[in-house]
Coordinates of C-alpha atoms in Angstrom, one line a residue:
M9 CA 112.2 87.0 139.7
D10 CA 110.1 86.0 142.7
K11 CA 106.5 85.0 142.1
E12 CA 105.0 88.3 143.2
R13 CA 107.3 90.1 140.7
I14 CA 106.0 87.9 137.9
S15 CA 102.3 88.1 138.4
Y16 CA 99.4 88.4 140.8
H17 CA 97.9 85.3 139.2
E18 CA 98.8 81.8 140.3
S19 CA 98.2 80.5 136.8
V20 CA 100.8 82.8 135.2
Q21 CA 103.3 82.1 138.0
N22 CA 103.0 78.4 137.3
M23 CA 103.4 78.9 133.5
Y24 CA 106.5 81.0 134.0
E25 CA 108.2 77.9 135.4
R26 CA 107.4 75.9 132.3
I27 CA 108.6 78.8 130.0
K28 CA 111.9 78.8 131.9
K29 CA 112.3 75.1 131.7
D30 CA 111.8 75.3 128.0
S31 CA 114.4 78.0 127.7
M32 CA 112.0 80.3 126.0
T33 CA 112.5 84.1 125.7
N34 CA 109.8 85.7 127.8
V35 CA 108.4 89.1 128.8
W36 CA 109.8 88.9 132.4
D37 CA 113.3 88.0 131.5
R38 CA 113.4 90.6 128.7
Y39 CA 112.1 93.2 131.1
E40 CA 114.7 92.3 133.7
A41 CA 117.5 92.4 131.1
Q42 CA 116.6 96.0 130.1
G43 CA 117.4 97.3 133.7
L44 CA 120.7 98.9 134.7
G45 CA 123.0 97.9 137.5
G46 CA 120.9 94.9 138.5
D47 CA 117.8 96.9 139.0
P48 CA 115.1 95.8 136.5
D49 CA 113.3 99.1 136.8
K50 CA 116.3 101.4 136.3
R51 CA 116.7 103.0 132.8
C52 CA 118.6 105.9 131.3
M53 CA 117.6 108.8 133.4
F54 CA 117.2 111.2 130.3
C55 CA 114.9 108.7 128.7
M56 CA 113.0 108.1 132.0
G57 CA 112.6 111.9 132.4
G58 CA 111.3 112.2 128.8
V59 CA 114.1 114.7 127.9
R60 CA 115.8 112.7 125.1
C61 CA 115.0 113.5 121.4
D62 CA 116.2 111.9 118.1
L63 CA 113.6 113.4 115.7
C64 CA 116.3 115.2 113.6
S65 CA 119.8 114.6 112.4
N66 CA 121.3 117.0 115.0
G67 CA 120.4 114.5 117.7
P68 CA 120.0 112.5 119.7
C69 CA 119.8 115.4 122.2
R70 CA 119.4 115.4 125.9
S71 CA 118.0 118.2 127.9
D72 CA 118.6 119.4 131.5
A73 CA 116.1 121.9 132.9
A74 CA 118.1 122.7 135.9
K75 CA 121.1 123.8 133.7
D76 CA 118.9 125.2 130.9
K77 CA 120.6 122.7 128.7
R78 CA 118.4 122.6 125.5
G79 CA 118.2 120.6 122.3
V80 CA 120.3 121.8 119.4
C81 CA 117.1 123.4 117.9
G82 CA 116.7 125.2 121.2
I83 CA 113.7 123.3 122.5
T84 CA 113.5 123.1 126.4
A85 CA 113.2 120.0 128.4
D86 CA 109.5 120.7 129.0
G87 CA 108.9 121.2 125.3
M88 CA 110.8 118.0 124.5
A89 CA 108.9 115.9 127.0
M90 CA 105.5 117.2 125.9
R91 CA 106.3 116.8 122.2
M92 CA 107.1 113.1 122.7
M93 CA 103.9 112.7 124.8
L94 CA 101.8 114.3 122.0
L95 CA 103.4 112.0 119.4
R96 CA 102.5 109.0 121.5
N97 CA 99.0 110.4 121.7
V98 CA 98.8 110.5 118.0
M99 CA 99.7 106.9 117.7
G100 CA 97.1 106.0 120.3
A101 CA 94.4 108.1 118.6
S102 CA 95.3 106.6 115.2
T103 CA 95.0 103.1 116.5
Y104 CA 91.7 103.6 118.2
H105 CA 90.3 105.2 115.0
Y106 CA 91.6 102.3 112.9
H107 CA 89.3 100.1 115.0
T108 CA 86.4 102.6 114.5
D109 CA 87.0 102.7 110.8
Q110 CA 86.7 98.9 110.6
T111 CA 83.6 98.9 112.8
I112 CA 81.8 101.4 110.5
R113 CA 82.9 99.4 107.4
T114 CA 81.4 96.3 109.0
L115 CA 78.2 98.1 110.0
R116 CA 77.7 99.4 106.4
E117 CA 78.3 96.0 104.8
T118 CA 76.0 94.4 107.4
A119 CA 73.2 96.9 106.5
K120 CA 73.7 95.9 102.9
G121 CA 73.3 92.2 103.8
N122 CA 76.8 91.4 102.9
T123 CA 78.1 89.9 106.2
P124 CA 77.3 87.1 108.5
Y125 CA 76.3 89.6 111.2
S126 CA 73.0 91.3 111.8
I127 CA 71.7 94.5 113.5
K128 CA 71.0 93.1 117.0
E129 CA 70.1 96.3 118.6
P130 CA 67.7 98.3 116.3
D131 CA 66.5 100.4 119.3
K132 CA 70.0 101.5 120.1
L133 CA 70.6 102.2 116.5
R134 CA 67.7 104.7 116.5
I135 CA 68.6 106.1 119.9
F136 CA 72.1 106.8 118.8
A137 CA 71.1 108.2 115.4
G138 CA 68.7 110.4 117.1
R139 CA 71.3 111.8 119.5
L140 CA 73.3 112.7 116.4
G141 CA 70.4 114.5 114.9
L142 CA 69.7 112.0 112.1
E143 CA 66.3 110.9 110.8
T144 CA 65.4 107.6 112.5
S145 CA 62.5 106.5 110.2
G146 CA 62.8 103.8 107.7
S147 CA 64.2 100.2 107.9
D148 CA 67.1 99.3 110.2
S149 CA 69.4 99.1 107.2
E150 CA 68.4 102.6 106.0
V151 CA 69.0 104.1 109.4
A152 CA 72.3 102.3 109.7
L153 CA 73.6 103.5 106.4
R154 CA 72.5 107.0 107.3
L155 CA 74.6 106.8 110.4
C156 CA 77.6 105.4 108.6
E157 CA 77.5 108.2 106.1
F158 CA 77.1 110.9 108.8
V159 CA 80.0 109.7 111.1
E160 CA 82.4 109.2 108.2
K161 CA 81.7 112.8 107.0
E162 CA 82.2 114.0 110.5
F163 CA 85.5 112.1 110.9
N164 CA 86.8 114.0 107.7
R165 CA 86.0 117.5 108.9
P166 CA 89.1 119.7 108.8
S167 CA 90.4 120.7 112.2
Y168 CA 89.1 124.2 111.7
E169 CA 85.5 123.1 111.4
P170 CA 83.9 122.2 114.9
S171 CA 82.9 118.6 115.3
L172 CA 79.1 118.0 115.4
I173 CA 79.7 114.7 117.1
V174 CA 81.5 116.3 120.0
E175 CA 78.9 119.1 120.2
L176 CA 76.0 116.6 120.4
L177 CA 77.5 114.1 122.7
A178 CA 79.6 115.9 125.2
P179 CA 78.2 117.6 128.3
P180 CA 77.3 121.3 127.4
E181 CA 79.5 122.7 130.1
R182 CA 82.5 120.8 128.7
N183 CA 81.7 122.1 125.2
E184 CA 81.7 125.6 126.6
K185 CA 85.0 125.0 128.5
W186 CA 86.8 123.6 125.6
R187 CA 85.7 126.5 123.3
S188 CA 87.0 128.9 125.9
L189 CA 90.3 127.2 125.8
D190 CA 90.4 126.9 122.0
I191 CA 90.6 123.1 122.2
F192 CA 87.2 122.3 120.7
P193 CA 88.2 119.9 118.0
G194 CA 87.3 119.3 114.4
G195 CA 87.3 115.9 112.7
I196 CA 89.6 113.2 114.1
Y197 CA 91.7 113.0 110.9
G198 CA 92.3 116.7 110.8
E199 CA 93.2 116.7 114.5
M200 CA 95.8 114.0 114.0
M201 CA 97.3 115.9 111.2
L202 CA 97.3 119.1 113.3
S203 CA 99.0 117.4 116.2
T204 CA 101.6 115.5 114.1
S205 CA 102.5 118.6 112.0
S206 CA 103.0 120.5 115.2
C207 CA 105.7 118.1 116.4
L208 CA 108.0 118.6 113.5
T209 CA 111.4 120.1 114.4
N210 CA 111.3 123.8 114.8
V211 CA 107.5 124.1 114.6
D212 CA 105.8 124.0 118.1
G213 CA 108.2 123.7 120.9
Y214 CA 106.1 125.3 123.6
Y215 CA 104.9 122.7 126.2
V216 CA 101.6 124.5 127.0
S217 CA 100.6 124.7 123.4
L218 CA 101.5 121.1 122.8
A219 CA 99.6 120.0 126.0
L220 CA 96.5 121.9 124.8
K221 CA 96.7 120.2 121.4
A222 CA 97.0 116.8 123.1
M223 CA 93.8 117.6 125.0
R224 CA 92.1 118.7 121.8
L225 CA 93.1 115.4 120.1
G226 CA 91.9 113.5 123.2
V227 CA 88.5 115.0 123.0
A228 CA 88.2 114.2 119.3
M229 CA 89.3 110.7 119.9
A230 CA 87.0 110.0 122.8
Y231 CA 83.8 111.1 121.2
Q232 CA 84.4 110.3 117.5
S233 CA 86.5 107.2 117.9
Q234 CA 85.6 105.5 121.1
I235 CA 81.9 106.3 121.6
V236 CA 81.1 105.8 117.9
N237 CA 83.0 102.6 117.9
E238 CA 81.5 100.9 120.9
Y239 CA 77.9 102.0 120.3
C240 CA 78.1 100.7 116.7
Q241 CA 79.6 97.5 118.0
D242 CA 76.7 97.3 120.4
I243 CA 74.3 97.8 117.5
L244 CA 76.0 94.9 115.6
F245 CA 76.7 92.4 118.4
G246 CA 74.5 93.4 121.3
I247 CA 74.5 95.8 124.3
P248 CA 76.7 94.3 127.1
R249 CA 74.3 92.9 129.8
P250 CA 75.4 91.1 133.1
H251 CA 76.2 87.4 132.8
T252 CA 78.8 85.0 134.1
M253 CA 81.9 84.0 132.2
R254 CA 84.8 81.6 132.7
V255 CA 88.2 83.3 133.1
D256 CA 91.8 82.4 133.7
L257 CA 94.1 79.9 131.9
G258 CA 92.1 76.9 133.0
V259 CA 89.7 77.6 130.1
L260 CA 92.3 76.0 127.9
D261 CA 91.7 72.2 127.6
P262 CA 94.2 70.3 125.5
E263 CA 91.5 67.8 124.5
Y264 CA 89.7 70.4 122.4
V265 CA 90.6 72.3 119.3
N266 CA 91.2 75.7 120.8
V267 CA 91.0 78.8 118.6
L268 CA 92.0 82.2 120.1
P269 CA 91.0 85.5 118.5
N270 CA 93.3 88.0 119.9
G271 CA 93.8 91.8 119.8
H272 CA 91.1 94.5 120.0
E273 CA 88.6 93.9 117.1
P274 CA 86.0 91.2 117.7
F275 CA 84.7 90.8 114.2
L276 CA 86.3 87.5 113.2
G277 CA 86.0 86.2 116.7
F278 CA 82.2 86.6 116.6
A279 CA 82.1 85.0 113.1
M280 CA 84.0 82.0 114.4
V281 CA 81.7 81.6 117.4
Q282 CA 78.7 81.6 115.2
L283 CA 80.2 78.8 113.2
A284 CA 81.6 76.9 116.1
R285 CA 78.1 76.8 117.6
K286 CA 76.9 74.7 114.6
P287 CA 77.0 70.9 114.9
Y288 CA 78.9 70.7 111.6
W289 CA 82.0 72.2 113.0
Q290 CA 81.8 70.3 116.3
E291 CA 81.5 67.0 114.4
K292 CA 84.4 68.0 112.1
A293 CA 86.7 68.6 115.2
K294 CA 85.5 65.3 116.8
A295 CA 86.4 63.5 113.6
E296 CA 90.1 64.5 114.2
G297 CA 90.0 63.0 117.7
A298 CA 89.1 66.2 119.6
K299 CA 86.3 66.4 122.2
G300 CA 85.1 69.4 120.2
L301 CA 85.9 72.9 119.0
R302 CA 86.2 75.9 121.3
V303 CA 86.7 79.6 120.7
I304 CA 88.6 81.1 123.6
A305 CA 88.6 84.8 124.0
S306 CA 91.9 86.6 124.5
I307 CA 92.9 90.0 125.7
E308 CA 90.8 93.0 124.5
T309 CA 89.2 91.2 121.5
G310 CA 88.2 88.8 124.2
Q311 CA 86.8 91.5 126.4
E312 CA 84.7 92.9 123.5
M313 CA 83.3 89.4 123.0
I314 CA 82.6 88.3 126.5
Q315 CA 80.9 91.6 127.5
R316 CA 78.2 90.9 124.9
W317 CA 77.8 87.2 124.4
E318 CA 77.2 84.4 126.9
E319 CA 79.4 81.5 127.5
D320 CA 78.6 77.9 126.3
N321 CA 80.8 74.9 125.2
A322 CA 81.7 76.6 122.0
F323 CA 82.4 80.0 123.3
Y324 CA 84.2 78.9 126.4
G325 CA 85.9 81.8 128.3
L326 CA 88.7 84.3 128.6
T327 CA 92.4 83.7 129.1
G328 CA 93.5 87.1 130.5
N329 CA 95.4 90.3 129.6
W330 CA 98.4 90.8 127.4
I331 CA 101.2 89.8 129.7
S332 CA 99.5 86.4 130.0
Q333 CA 100.1 85.8 126.2
E334 CA 103.3 83.8 126.4
A335 CA 101.9 81.7 129.3
V336 CA 98.9 81.0 127.0
F337 CA 101.2 79.9 124.2
A338 CA 103.3 77.7 126.5
S339 CA 100.2 75.8 127.8
G340 CA 100.4 73.6 124.8
C341 CA 96.7 73.9 124.3
V342 CA 96.5 76.5 121.4
D343 CA 95.8 75.4 117.9
L344 CA 95.2 78.7 116.2
F345 CA 96.1 82.3 117.3
A346 CA 94.3 84.9 115.2
A347 CA 96.1 88.2 115.6
D348 CA 94.1 91.3 114.9
M349 CA 95.1 94.9 115.1
N350 CA 96.6 95.2 118.6
C351 CA 98.4 93.4 121.4
S352 CA 100.0 90.5 119.6
L353 CA 103.6 90.0 120.6
P354 CA 106.4 90.1 118.0
V355 CA 107.9 87.0 119.7
A356 CA 104.9 84.9 118.8
P357 CA 106.5 83.0 115.9
L358 CA 109.1 81.5 118.3
Y359 CA 106.3 80.2 120.5
A360 CA 104.3 78.9 117.5
E361 CA 107.3 76.9 116.4
K362 CA 107.9 75.5 119.9
Y363 CA 104.4 74.7 120.9
N364 CA 103.1 73.9 117.5
F365 CA 100.1 76.2 116.9
K366 CA 99.1 78.1 113.8
L367 CA 99.8 81.8 114.0
M368 CA 97.7 83.9 111.6
P369 CA 97.6 87.7 111.2
V370 CA 94.1 88.8 110.4
S371 CA 94.7 92.6 110.1
E372 CA 96.8 94.5 107.7
L373 CA 98.3 96.2 110.7
V374 CA 99.9 93.1 112.1
A375 CA 103.0 91.3 110.8
F376 CA 105.4 88.8 112.3
E377 CA 108.9 88.0 111.2
G378 CA 109.0 84.7 109.3
I379 CA 105.2 84.4 109.0
E380 CA 104.1 85.0 105.4
A381 CA 100.6 83.7 105.5
R382 CA 97.9 86.2 106.4
L383 CA 94.1 86.6 106.2
N384 CA 93.3 90.3 106.4
Y385 CA 89.8 90.9 107.7
N386 CA 87.2 91.8 105.1
P387 CA 83.6 92.1 106.4
V388 CA 82.2 90.9 103.1
E389 CA 84.3 87.7 103.4
A390 CA 84.0 87.3 107.2
E391 CA 82.2 84.0 107.2
K392 CA 84.5 82.5 104.6
Q393 CA 87.6 83.8 106.5
A394 CA 86.2 82.4 109.8
S395 CA 85.7 79.0 108.2
Q396 CA 89.3 79.1 106.9
L397 CA 90.6 79.8 110.4
L398 CA 88.6 77.0 112.0
E399 CA 89.8 74.6 109.3
M400 CA 93.4 75.6 110.1
A401 CA 92.8 75.0 113.8
I402 CA 91.3 71.6 113.3
E403 CA 94.0 70.5 110.9
N404 CA 96.5 71.6 113.6
F405 CA 95.1 69.6 116.4
K406 CA 96.6 66.2 115.7
K407 CA 100.0 67.6 115.1
R408 CA 99.9 69.6 118.4
K409 CA 98.6 66.6 120.3
I410 CA 101.5 64.5 119.2
L411 CA 104.3 66.9 119.5
V412 CA 103.4 69.0 122.6
E413 CA 103.0 67.9 126.2
P414 CA 100.2 70.2 127.5
V415 CA 99.8 71.8 130.9
R416 CA 96.6 70.5 132.5
K417 CA 94.3 71.7 135.3
L418 CA 95.4 75.3 135.4
P419 CA 93.0 77.5 137.6
M420 CA 89.7 78.6 136.1
K421 CA 87.4 81.1 137.8
E422 CA 84.2 82.9 137.2
A423 CA 83.4 86.6 136.6
M424 CA 80.3 88.6 136.2
V425 CA 80.8 90.7 133.1
G426 CA 78.6 92.8 130.8
F427 CA 78.0 96.1 132.6
S428 CA 77.3 99.1 130.3
N429 CA 75.3 102.3 130.7
E430 CA 72.1 100.5 129.7
S431 CA 72.7 97.6 132.0
I432 CA 73.6 99.7 134.9
L433 CA 70.4 101.7 134.4
A434 CA 68.4 98.3 134.2
A435 CA 70.0 97.1 137.4
L436 CA 68.9 100.4 139.0
G437 CA 65.3 100.0 137.8
G438 CA 65.7 102.2 134.7
S439 CA 66.9 105.3 136.5
L440 CA 70.1 106.7 137.8
D441 CA 68.3 107.8 141.0
P442 CA 69.3 104.8 143.1
L443 CA 72.9 105.3 142.4
L444 CA 72.7 109.0 143.0
D445 CA 70.8 108.3 146.2
A446 CA 73.6 105.9 147.4
I447 CA 76.2 108.5 146.6
K448 CA 74.3 111.3 148.3
S449 CA 73.7 109.2 151.4
G450 CA 77.4 108.3 151.5
A451 CA 76.7 104.5 151.1
I452 CA 78.9 104.9 148.0
K453 CA 81.4 107.7 148.5
G454 CA 82.2 108.0 144.8
V455 CA 83.0 106.2 141.6
V456 CA 86.4 105.4 140.0
G457 CA 86.8 104.4 136.5
M458 CA 89.8 102.1 136.5
V459 CA 91.0 102.3 132.9
S460 CA 94.3 100.5 132.9
C461 CA 96.6 98.2 131.0
T462 CA 99.1 95.9 132.7
T463 CA 102.9 96.5 132.9
L464 CA 106.0 95.1 134.7
R465 CA 107.2 98.5 135.8
D466 CA 107.8 98.5 139.6
Y467 CA 105.5 95.4 140.2
G468 CA 104.5 92.1 138.8
Q469 CA 101.6 91.7 136.3
D470 CA 98.4 93.2 137.9
V471 CA 99.8 93.3 141.4
H472 CA 99.5 97.0 141.7
S473 CA 96.1 97.3 139.9
V474 CA 94.6 94.7 142.3
A475 CA 96.1 96.4 145.3
V476 CA 94.6 99.8 144.3
V477 CA 91.2 98.4 143.5
K478 CA 90.9 96.5 146.8
E479 CA 91.9 99.6 148.7
L480 CA 89.2 101.6 146.8
I481 CA 86.4 99.3 147.4
K482 CA 87.5 98.8 151.1
R483 CA 86.8 102.6 151.4
N484 CA 83.3 102.3 149.9
I485 CA 84.3 103.6 146.5
L486 CA 82.6 101.8 143.6
V487 CA 84.9 100.7 140.7
L488 CA 84.2 100.4 137.0
S489 CA 87.0 98.4 135.4
L490 CA 88.1 98.7 131.8
G491 CA 90.9 97.6 129.5
C492 CA 93.5 95.0 130.2
G493 CA 93.0 96.0 133.9
N494 CA 89.5 94.6 133.6
G495 CA 91.0 91.2 132.8
A496 CA 93.2 91.6 135.9
M497 CA 90.1 92.2 138.0
Q498 CA 88.2 89.3 136.5
V499 CA 91.0 86.7 136.9
A500 CA 91.7 88.1 140.5
G501 CA 88.1 87.3 141.5
L502 CA 87.0 90.8 142.1
C503 CA 84.2 90.9 139.5
I504 CA 81.9 88.4 141.3
P505 CA 79.1 89.2 143.8
E506 CA 81.1 87.4 146.5
A507 CA 83.9 90.0 146.2
R508 CA 81.8 92.3 148.3
K509 CA 83.6 90.7 151.3
F510 CA 86.5 93.0 150.3
A511 CA 84.2 96.1 150.3
G512 CA 83.5 98.4 153.0
D513 CA 80.2 97.9 154.9
S514 CA 78.1 100.4 153.1
L515 CA 79.3 99.5 149.6
K516 CA 78.8 95.8 150.6
A517 CA 75.2 96.5 151.5
V518 CA 74.5 98.2 148.2
C519 CA 76.1 95.4 146.3
E520 CA 74.0 92.9 148.3
T521 CA 70.8 94.8 147.5
L522 CA 71.5 95.0 143.7
G523 CA 73.2 91.6 143.4
V524 CA 76.3 93.0 141.8
P525 CA 80.1 93.0 142.5
P526 CA 81.9 96.0 144.0
V527 CA 83.9 96.0 140.8
L528 CA 81.8 96.3 137.7
S529 CA 83.3 94.8 134.5
Y530 CA 82.8 97.6 132.1
G531 CA 84.6 96.7 129.0
T532 CA 87.8 97.5 127.1
C533 CA 90.1 100.6 126.9
T534 CA 87.9 101.6 124.0
D535 CA 85.0 101.9 126.5
T536 CA 86.6 105.1 128.0
G537 CA 84.2 107.0 125.8
R538 CA 81.3 105.0 127.1
L539 CA 82.4 106.0 130.6
A540 CA 82.6 109.6 129.6
D541 CA 79.1 109.3 128.2
L542 CA 77.9 107.8 131.6
L543 CA 79.5 110.8 133.5
G544 CA 77.7 113.1 131.2
A545 CA 74.4 111.4 132.0
I546 CA 75.1 111.7 135.8
S547 CA 76.0 115.3 135.4
G548 CA 72.7 115.9 133.6
A549 CA 70.7 113.9 136.2
L550 CA 72.1 116.1 138.9
G551 CA 70.9 119.2 137.1
G552 CA 74.0 120.0 135.1
V553 CA 76.6 119.7 137.8
P554 CA 80.0 120.2 135.9
V555 CA 81.9 116.9 135.5
P556 CA 84.9 118.3 137.5
D557 CA 82.6 118.8 140.5
L558 CA 81.4 115.2 140.6
P559 CA 82.8 112.8 143.3
V560 CA 84.5 110.7 140.6
A561 CA 88.0 109.9 139.5
A562 CA 89.9 108.0 136.8
A563 CA 92.7 105.5 137.7
A564 CA 95.3 103.9 135.6
P565 CA 97.4 101.9 138.1
E566 CA 99.4 100.0 135.3
Y567 CA 99.1 102.0 132.1
M568 CA 101.4 100.7 129.4
E569 CA 101.1 102.0 125.8
Q570 CA 100.2 104.9 123.6
K571 CA 96.5 104.4 123.7
A572 CA 96.6 104.7 127.5
T573 CA 98.5 108.0 127.3
I574 CA 95.7 109.7 125.2
D575 CA 93.1 108.2 127.5
A576 CA 94.8 110.0 130.4
I577 CA 95.1 113.3 128.5
F578 CA 91.4 113.0 127.6
A579 CA 90.5 112.5 131.3
L580 CA 92.3 115.7 132.1
A581 CA 90.4 117.6 129.4
L582 CA 87.2 116.1 130.7
G583 CA 88.1 117.5 134.2
L584 CA 88.8 114.4 136.1
Y585 CA 91.2 113.7 138.9
T586 CA 93.4 111.1 137.1
Y587 CA 95.7 108.7 139.0
V588 CA 98.4 107.2 136.8
N589 CA 101.2 104.7 137.5
P590 CA 104.0 104.1 136.5
V591 CA 105.4 107.6 136.8
P592 CA 105.2 109.0 133.2
T593 CA 108.3 109.9 131.3
V594 CA 108.0 113.7 132.0
T595 CA 109.9 114.0 135.3
G596 CA 112.8 115.9 133.6
A597 CA 110.3 118.6 132.5
P598 CA 109.5 120.5 135.8
N599 CA 107.1 123.1 134.3
L600 CA 105.3 120.3 132.5
V601 CA 105.0 118.3 135.7
K602 CA 103.6 121.4 137.4
L603 CA 101.1 121.9 134.6
L604 CA 99.8 118.4 134.8
T605 CA 99.8 117.9 138.5
E606 CA 98.8 121.4 139.8
D607 CA 98.0 124.1 137.2
C608 CA 95.7 121.9 135.1
R609 CA 93.0 122.2 137.8
E610 CA 92.6 125.9 136.9
V611 CA 92.5 125.1 133.3
T612 CA 90.1 122.2 132.8
G613 CA 89.3 121.2 136.3
G614 CA 91.3 118.0 135.8
L615 CA 94.5 117.0 137.8
M616 CA 97.1 114.2 137.3
N617 CA 98.4 112.4 140.4
V618 CA 101.3 109.9 140.3
E619 CA 102.1 107.6 143.2
K620 CA 103.8 104.1 143.4
D621 CA 102.3 103.2 146.7
A622 CA 98.7 101.8 146.4
V623 CA 97.5 103.0 149.8
K624 CA 98.9 106.6 149.3
A625 CA 97.4 106.6 145.8
V626 CA 94.0 105.8 147.2
D627 CA 94.5 108.3 149.9
G628 CA 94.7 110.9 147.2
I629 CA 91.7 109.7 145.3
E630 CA 89.6 109.5 148.5
Q631 CA 90.6 113.0 149.5
H632 CA 89.6 114.3 146.1
I633 CA 86.2 112.5 146.3
M634 CA 85.5 113.8 149.8
E635 CA 86.3 117.4 148.8
K636 CA 83.8 117.1 146.0
R637 CA 81.2 115.7 148.3
K638 CA 81.7 118.6 150.7
N639 CA 81.5 121.1 147.9
L640 CA 78.2 119.5 146.7
G641 CA 76.9 119.5 150.3
I642 CA 76.5 115.7 150.5

């Protein structure tokens, strides 16, 4: 593969050379090997079209809409493709909510005084509890326990009982729309059961019904899983506020003991940072010959951490997003890799053996072939577990130093991180008015929430995401970046004030006035709910303008996995123009394609657009934004 097909980032391009030299299996070669006829992007056309099914013993079946060739059960190509999409959405919702469940568990034990954490944001605790209609008097612990009890009861509502969380947090016009479509959800657990049960063979084979159930599940997930999760993490660990953070592979220095919490849950990562900031642990590392001990943030666990806590010599920086993972391993700088619930590669044990680092699963969800040791996160034991992890890393240092030749002087950059609803309001002087005025005047044409993963489909790591975002800001469209795509923007240098040089003149002027980048680092994929809440606030500030009528859009230039698919379906339910790439596996289902890309506008106000070319993709987004501006008379 040429460098551009590997990655946008020079650091990863360089590390690929080492990985190849060391004859290690890697994500790029594995991707290329999956291609057909020498084309790395070519796959079985039935699979690419979403019209292959092996859910029952009569299969695998393949459908062809043009010939009305159906599955043995009689399901059409449209039904087959949408059923598989809904099943992927169930996996995404389930994983999102696993994280939320762990957050509530942690908040409850913290309120009882059983963890090393504290309630850092008592004001937000009371504001959020108040939004949910709860009594906010009493101690912080009493309010927190009240909140935990309420949300868990809500999560367990059956699907036929409307969710109070959705009712209280979603924009009123969306609640009305969802009720009119019969997609107003109950509790998240009941919704997952409803969706999964609908996908059984010979139960629901109608693509429209399945699509509506996917939207219903997406609404339940966004308001119950995502918003509750992120706001409770804010309460525990702090509201994200703007600050600078070191990023890219150069944050790895082989002379230090380097501990990498990785995945999506920040709990043990924060516990390790609290310990690493104590002289005892720094001296313990130095006694083994290291310059000190560092916790290095990685992937989405890293994003959760860097958005909230500032850098120092103990909490040193962020490596990048998930495709960077093998490059991180091969640097020869890692002493311990703590793998929580998401985004830890099954191939990691081979890299642990080759580059001599300790690989430790810290979630019951995660398992690696050949790795028997584990340390499943328990909030009551979090400090003890964090101590054990740091001990393992320090013990590993001498062995790693002797046996592995490290890669030195990899690139290191800086990013401004920590934007949230509260910090955006603070930057605007406590009111949305300056942002709304900038939009009304045309200085900012509109806002795009870039909620993306990273993938190797069609392009190298982050190549397409960077191209799309640069094109957006060039056209004076402000970008909020989330997910693994946020790591892409940070490492690419687009999340610093100096990146305004890539922006159009009027957006550049706004950025100069506020001292912010044209791409605001807004968190993880889980922050999709936070973004929806911001849009609800903008809608309310404009006097109740429906979300579908706002000059905003969602973009996933490099979506990858199941959590991303439910994010996209929720965006459609919210009424957003939603750009996705790569082309989803539904192209063999013409009626479903029409529903998503055309008819959905008449159903929820949302619309899906697919386009491989970055300029054409932004043409579509800009046209949508300009239409909305015209309709609003601005």
